[in-house]
Short mmCIF file of C-alpha atoms in Angstrom, two decimals:
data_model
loop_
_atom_site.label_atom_id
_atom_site.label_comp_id
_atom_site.label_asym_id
_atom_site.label_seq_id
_atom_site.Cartn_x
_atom_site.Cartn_y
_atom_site.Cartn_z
CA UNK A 22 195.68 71.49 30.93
CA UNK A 23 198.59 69.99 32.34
CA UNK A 24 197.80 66.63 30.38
CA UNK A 25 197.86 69.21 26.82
CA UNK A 26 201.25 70.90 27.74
CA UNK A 27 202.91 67.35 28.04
CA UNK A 28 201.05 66.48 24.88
CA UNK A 29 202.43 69.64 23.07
CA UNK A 30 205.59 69.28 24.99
CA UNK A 31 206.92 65.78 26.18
CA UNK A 32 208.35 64.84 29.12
CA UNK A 33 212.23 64.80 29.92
CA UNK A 34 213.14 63.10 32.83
CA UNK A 35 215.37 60.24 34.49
CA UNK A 36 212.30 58.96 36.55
CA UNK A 37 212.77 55.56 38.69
CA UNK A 38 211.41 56.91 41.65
CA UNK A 39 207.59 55.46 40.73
CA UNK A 40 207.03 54.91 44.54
CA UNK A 41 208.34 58.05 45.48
CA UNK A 42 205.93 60.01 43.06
CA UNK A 43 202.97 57.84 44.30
CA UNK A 44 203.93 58.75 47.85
CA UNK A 45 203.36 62.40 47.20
CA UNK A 46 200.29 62.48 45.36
CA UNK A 47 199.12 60.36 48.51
CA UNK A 48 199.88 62.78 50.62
CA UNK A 49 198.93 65.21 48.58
CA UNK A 50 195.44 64.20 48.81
CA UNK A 51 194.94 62.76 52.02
CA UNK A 52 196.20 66.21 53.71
CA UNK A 53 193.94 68.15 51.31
CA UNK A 54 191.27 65.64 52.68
CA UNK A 55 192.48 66.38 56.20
CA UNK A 56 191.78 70.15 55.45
CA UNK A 57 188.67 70.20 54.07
CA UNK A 58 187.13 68.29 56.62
CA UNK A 59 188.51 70.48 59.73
CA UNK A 60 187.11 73.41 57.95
CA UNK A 61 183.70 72.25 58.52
CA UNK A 62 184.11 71.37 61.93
CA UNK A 63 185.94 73.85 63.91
CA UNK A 64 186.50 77.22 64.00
CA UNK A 65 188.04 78.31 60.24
CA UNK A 66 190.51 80.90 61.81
CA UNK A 67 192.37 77.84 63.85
CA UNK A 68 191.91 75.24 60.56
CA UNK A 69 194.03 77.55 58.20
CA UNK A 70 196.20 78.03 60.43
CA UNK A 71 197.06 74.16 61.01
CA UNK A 72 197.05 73.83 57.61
CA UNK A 73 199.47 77.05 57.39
CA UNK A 74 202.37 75.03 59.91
CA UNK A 75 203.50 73.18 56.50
CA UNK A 76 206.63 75.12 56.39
CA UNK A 77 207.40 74.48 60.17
CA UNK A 78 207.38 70.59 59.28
CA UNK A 79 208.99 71.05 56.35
CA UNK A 80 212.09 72.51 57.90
CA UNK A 81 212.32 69.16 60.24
CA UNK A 82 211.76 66.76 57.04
CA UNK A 83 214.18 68.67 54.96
CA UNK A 84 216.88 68.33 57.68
CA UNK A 85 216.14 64.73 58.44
CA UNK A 86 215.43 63.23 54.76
CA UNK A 87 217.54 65.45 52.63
CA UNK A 88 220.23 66.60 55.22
CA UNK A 89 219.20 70.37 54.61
CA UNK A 90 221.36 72.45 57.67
CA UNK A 91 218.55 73.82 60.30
CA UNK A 92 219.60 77.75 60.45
CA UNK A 93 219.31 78.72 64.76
CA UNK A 94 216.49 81.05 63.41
CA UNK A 95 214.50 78.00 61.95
CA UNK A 96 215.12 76.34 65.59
CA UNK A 97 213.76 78.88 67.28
CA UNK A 98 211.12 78.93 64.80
CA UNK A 99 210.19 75.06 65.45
CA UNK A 100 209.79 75.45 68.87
CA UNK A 101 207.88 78.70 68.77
CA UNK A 102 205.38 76.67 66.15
CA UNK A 103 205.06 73.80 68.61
CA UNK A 104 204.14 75.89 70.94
CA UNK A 105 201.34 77.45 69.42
CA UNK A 106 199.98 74.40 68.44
CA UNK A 107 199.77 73.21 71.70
CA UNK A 108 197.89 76.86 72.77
CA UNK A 109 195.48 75.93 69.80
CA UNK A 110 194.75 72.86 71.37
CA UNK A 111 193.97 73.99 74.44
CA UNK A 112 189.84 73.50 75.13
CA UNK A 113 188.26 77.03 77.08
CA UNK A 114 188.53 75.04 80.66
CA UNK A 115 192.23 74.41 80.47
CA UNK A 116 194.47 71.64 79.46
CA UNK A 117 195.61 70.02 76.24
CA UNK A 118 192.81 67.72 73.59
CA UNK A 119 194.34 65.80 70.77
CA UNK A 120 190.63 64.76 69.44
CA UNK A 121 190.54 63.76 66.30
CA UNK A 122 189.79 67.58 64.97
CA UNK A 123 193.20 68.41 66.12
CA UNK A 124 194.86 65.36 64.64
CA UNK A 125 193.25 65.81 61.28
CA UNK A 126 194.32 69.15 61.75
CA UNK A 127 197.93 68.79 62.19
CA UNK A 128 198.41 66.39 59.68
CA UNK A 129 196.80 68.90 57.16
CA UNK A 130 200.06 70.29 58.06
CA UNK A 131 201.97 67.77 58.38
CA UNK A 132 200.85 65.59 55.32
CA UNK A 133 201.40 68.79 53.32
CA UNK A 134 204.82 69.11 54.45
CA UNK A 135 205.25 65.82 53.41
CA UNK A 136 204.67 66.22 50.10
CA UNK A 137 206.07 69.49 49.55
CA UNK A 138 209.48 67.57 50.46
CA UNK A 139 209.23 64.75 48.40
CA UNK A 140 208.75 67.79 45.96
CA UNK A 141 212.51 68.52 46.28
CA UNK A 142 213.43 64.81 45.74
CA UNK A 143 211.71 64.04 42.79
CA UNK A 144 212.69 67.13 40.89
CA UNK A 145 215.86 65.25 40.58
CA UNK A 146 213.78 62.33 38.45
CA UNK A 147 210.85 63.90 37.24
CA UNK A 148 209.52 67.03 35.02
CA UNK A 149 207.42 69.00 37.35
CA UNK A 150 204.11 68.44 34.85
CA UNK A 151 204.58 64.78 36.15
CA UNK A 152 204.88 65.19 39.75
CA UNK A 153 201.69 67.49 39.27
CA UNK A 154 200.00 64.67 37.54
CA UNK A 155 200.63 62.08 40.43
CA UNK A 156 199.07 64.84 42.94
CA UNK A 157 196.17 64.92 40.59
CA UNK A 158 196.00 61.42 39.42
CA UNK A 159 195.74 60.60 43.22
CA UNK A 160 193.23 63.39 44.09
CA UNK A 161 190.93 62.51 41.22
CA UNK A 162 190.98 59.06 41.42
CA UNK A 163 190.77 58.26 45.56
CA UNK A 164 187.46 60.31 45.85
CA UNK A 165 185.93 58.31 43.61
CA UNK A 166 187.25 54.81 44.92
CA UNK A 167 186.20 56.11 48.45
CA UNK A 168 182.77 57.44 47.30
CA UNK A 169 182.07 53.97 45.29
CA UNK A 170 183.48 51.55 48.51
CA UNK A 171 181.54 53.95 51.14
CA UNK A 172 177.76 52.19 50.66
CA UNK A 173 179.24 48.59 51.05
CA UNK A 174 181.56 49.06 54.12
CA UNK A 175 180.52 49.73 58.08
CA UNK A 176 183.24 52.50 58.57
CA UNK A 177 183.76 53.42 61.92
CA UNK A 178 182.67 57.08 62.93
CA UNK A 179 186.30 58.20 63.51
CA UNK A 180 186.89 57.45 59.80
CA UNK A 181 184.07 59.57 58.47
CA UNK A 182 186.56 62.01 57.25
CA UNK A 183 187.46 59.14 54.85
CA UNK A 184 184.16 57.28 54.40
CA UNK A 185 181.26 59.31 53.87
CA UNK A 186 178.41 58.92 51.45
CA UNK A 187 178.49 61.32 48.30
CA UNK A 188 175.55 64.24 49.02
CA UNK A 189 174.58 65.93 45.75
CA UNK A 190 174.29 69.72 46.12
CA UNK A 191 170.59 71.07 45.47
CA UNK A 192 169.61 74.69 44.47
CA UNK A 193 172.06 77.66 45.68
CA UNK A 194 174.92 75.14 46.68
CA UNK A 195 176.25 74.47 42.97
CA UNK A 196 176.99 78.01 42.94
CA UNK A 197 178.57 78.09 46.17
CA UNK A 198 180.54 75.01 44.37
CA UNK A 199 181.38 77.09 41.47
CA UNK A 200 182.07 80.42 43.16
CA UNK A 201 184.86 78.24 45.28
CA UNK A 202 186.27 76.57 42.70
CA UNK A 203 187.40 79.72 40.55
CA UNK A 204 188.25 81.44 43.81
CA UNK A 205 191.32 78.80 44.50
CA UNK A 206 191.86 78.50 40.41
CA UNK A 207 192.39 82.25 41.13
CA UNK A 208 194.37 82.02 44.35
CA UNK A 209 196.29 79.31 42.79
CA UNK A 210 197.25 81.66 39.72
CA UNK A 211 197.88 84.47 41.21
CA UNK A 212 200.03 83.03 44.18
CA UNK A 213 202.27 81.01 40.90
CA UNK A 214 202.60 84.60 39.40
CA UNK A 215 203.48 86.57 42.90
CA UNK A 216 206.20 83.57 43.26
CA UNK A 217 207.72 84.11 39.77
CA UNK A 218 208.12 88.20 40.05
CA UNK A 219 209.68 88.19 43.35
CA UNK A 220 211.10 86.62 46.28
CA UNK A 221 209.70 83.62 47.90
CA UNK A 222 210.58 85.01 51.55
CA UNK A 223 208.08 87.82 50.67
CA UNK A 224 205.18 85.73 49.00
CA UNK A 225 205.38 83.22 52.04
CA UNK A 226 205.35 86.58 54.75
CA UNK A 227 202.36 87.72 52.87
CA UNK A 228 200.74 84.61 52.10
CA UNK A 229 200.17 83.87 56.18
CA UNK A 230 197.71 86.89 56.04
CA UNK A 231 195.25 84.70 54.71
CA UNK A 232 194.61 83.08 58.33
CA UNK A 233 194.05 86.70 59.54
CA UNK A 234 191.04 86.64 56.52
CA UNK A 235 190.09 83.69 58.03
CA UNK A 236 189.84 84.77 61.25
CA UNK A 237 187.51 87.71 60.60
CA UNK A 238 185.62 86.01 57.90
CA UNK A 239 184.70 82.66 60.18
CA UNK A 240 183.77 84.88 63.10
CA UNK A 241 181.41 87.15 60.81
CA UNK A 242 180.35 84.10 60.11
CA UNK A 243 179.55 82.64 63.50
CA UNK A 244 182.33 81.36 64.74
CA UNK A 245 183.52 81.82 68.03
CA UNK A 246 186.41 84.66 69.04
CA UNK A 247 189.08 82.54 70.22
CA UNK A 248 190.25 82.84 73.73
CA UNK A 249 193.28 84.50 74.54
CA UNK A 250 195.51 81.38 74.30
CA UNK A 251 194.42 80.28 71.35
CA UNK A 252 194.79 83.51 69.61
CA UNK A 253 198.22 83.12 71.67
CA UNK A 254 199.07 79.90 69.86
CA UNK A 255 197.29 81.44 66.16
CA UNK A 256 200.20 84.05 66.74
CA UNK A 257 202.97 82.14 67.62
CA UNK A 258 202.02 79.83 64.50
CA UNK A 259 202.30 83.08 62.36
CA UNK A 260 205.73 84.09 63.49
CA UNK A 261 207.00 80.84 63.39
CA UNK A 262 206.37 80.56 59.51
CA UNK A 263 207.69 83.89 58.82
CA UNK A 264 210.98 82.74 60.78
CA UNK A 265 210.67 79.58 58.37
CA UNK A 266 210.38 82.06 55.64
CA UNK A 267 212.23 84.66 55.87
CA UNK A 268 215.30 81.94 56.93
CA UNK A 269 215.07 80.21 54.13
CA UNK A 270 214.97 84.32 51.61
CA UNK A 271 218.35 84.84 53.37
CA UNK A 272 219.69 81.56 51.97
#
């Protein structure tokens, strides 16, 4: 689709930041990777909401790489998000784990974040239809490059999240498949639309109620309740992106 509307329509842009673009479909994919993967392992309530502290890295890379002023609300914020991703870390008997569940985890954050910045910077060079191409370019092309290199290589097990061979889906699973892929199509369009009719302080607030959904539908699943600190730390995450969001309606 994309690919058609630059056909129809063609580019206008500066460009000269090739590197740059590369960078975020890179990071792009490998935090999408990052996401998927958690979501199979551990609880899905506490994966979306690693994914969901984006906008709480965000705020540091903006004021770092593109000198964007850090309100004392977005502070505040920071620290309350840092916090709750240390309560999410927390194992039942006490203590902090940074296993690799909760590293792939906050770089699904993180790696997101990442991106989403370089967003701001290459709007400068770029039509947005490109910088959407190098995000899919890169998340079409990787998979298949990782699937094809998988069989030949000894990858160690830490990297399995990279390296893992290609399992085709039998029976009922294709329309599991299906049934997810026009569900984020959907979420996709309809989250675009909700942007363009009103304020993105609002559509941010409301879009952190999906890790609420995710809560309830993981433990109707089977997952387990999580304790009281990590639904501490789940909280704390929430607030701290509605600071981020709300901070950045007021601007």
């Amino acid at each position: 689709m994309v690919g058609f509307a630059i056909y129809k329509s063609p580019l206008k842009q500066i460009g000269g930041r090739p590197f740059l673009l590369l960078f975020r479909g890179t990071m792009g994919f490998s935090a999408l990777l990052a996401y998927f993967y958690i979501i199979a392992y551990i609880p899905l309530g506490e994966a979306v909401t690693y994914n969901k502290t984006s906008p709480i890295f965000v705020s540091i890379f903006a004021y770092f790489f593109l000198k964007e002023k850090l309100s004392p609300w977005a502070i505040v914020a920071i620290v309350l998000g840092f916090i709750g991703i240390a309560f999410i870390s927390m194992p039942t008997e006490g203590g902090f784990t940074f296993n690799k569940y909760t590293v792939l985890g906050i770089f699904s954050g993180l790696g997101a974040a990442l991106a989403y910045t370089s967003i701001r910077e290459l709007r400068q060079y770029y039509d947005t239809r490109a910088i959407v191409m190098s995000f899919m370019g890169v998340g079409t092309i990787a998979p298949v490059l990782l699937m094809m290199v998988t069989p030949y290589i000894d990858a160690p097990k830490s990297l399995d999240f990279m390296f893992a061979e290609f399992v085709m889906p039998q029976g009922i699973i294709w329309l599991y498949v299906v049934i997810m892929g026009l569900s984020a199509t959907a979420s996709q369009i309809l989250m675009t639309k909700a942007y363009e009719l009103t304020k993105a302080g609002i559509v941010g607030t409301i879009s952190y109620s999906n890790i609420v959904f995710a809560l309830i539908i993981g433990i109707t699943l089977g997952d387990p309740i999580p304790t009281p600190l990590k639904f501490l730390g789940i909280i704390l995450v929430i607030i701290s992106g509605l600071l981020v969001a709300l901070a950045k309606d007021k601007k």
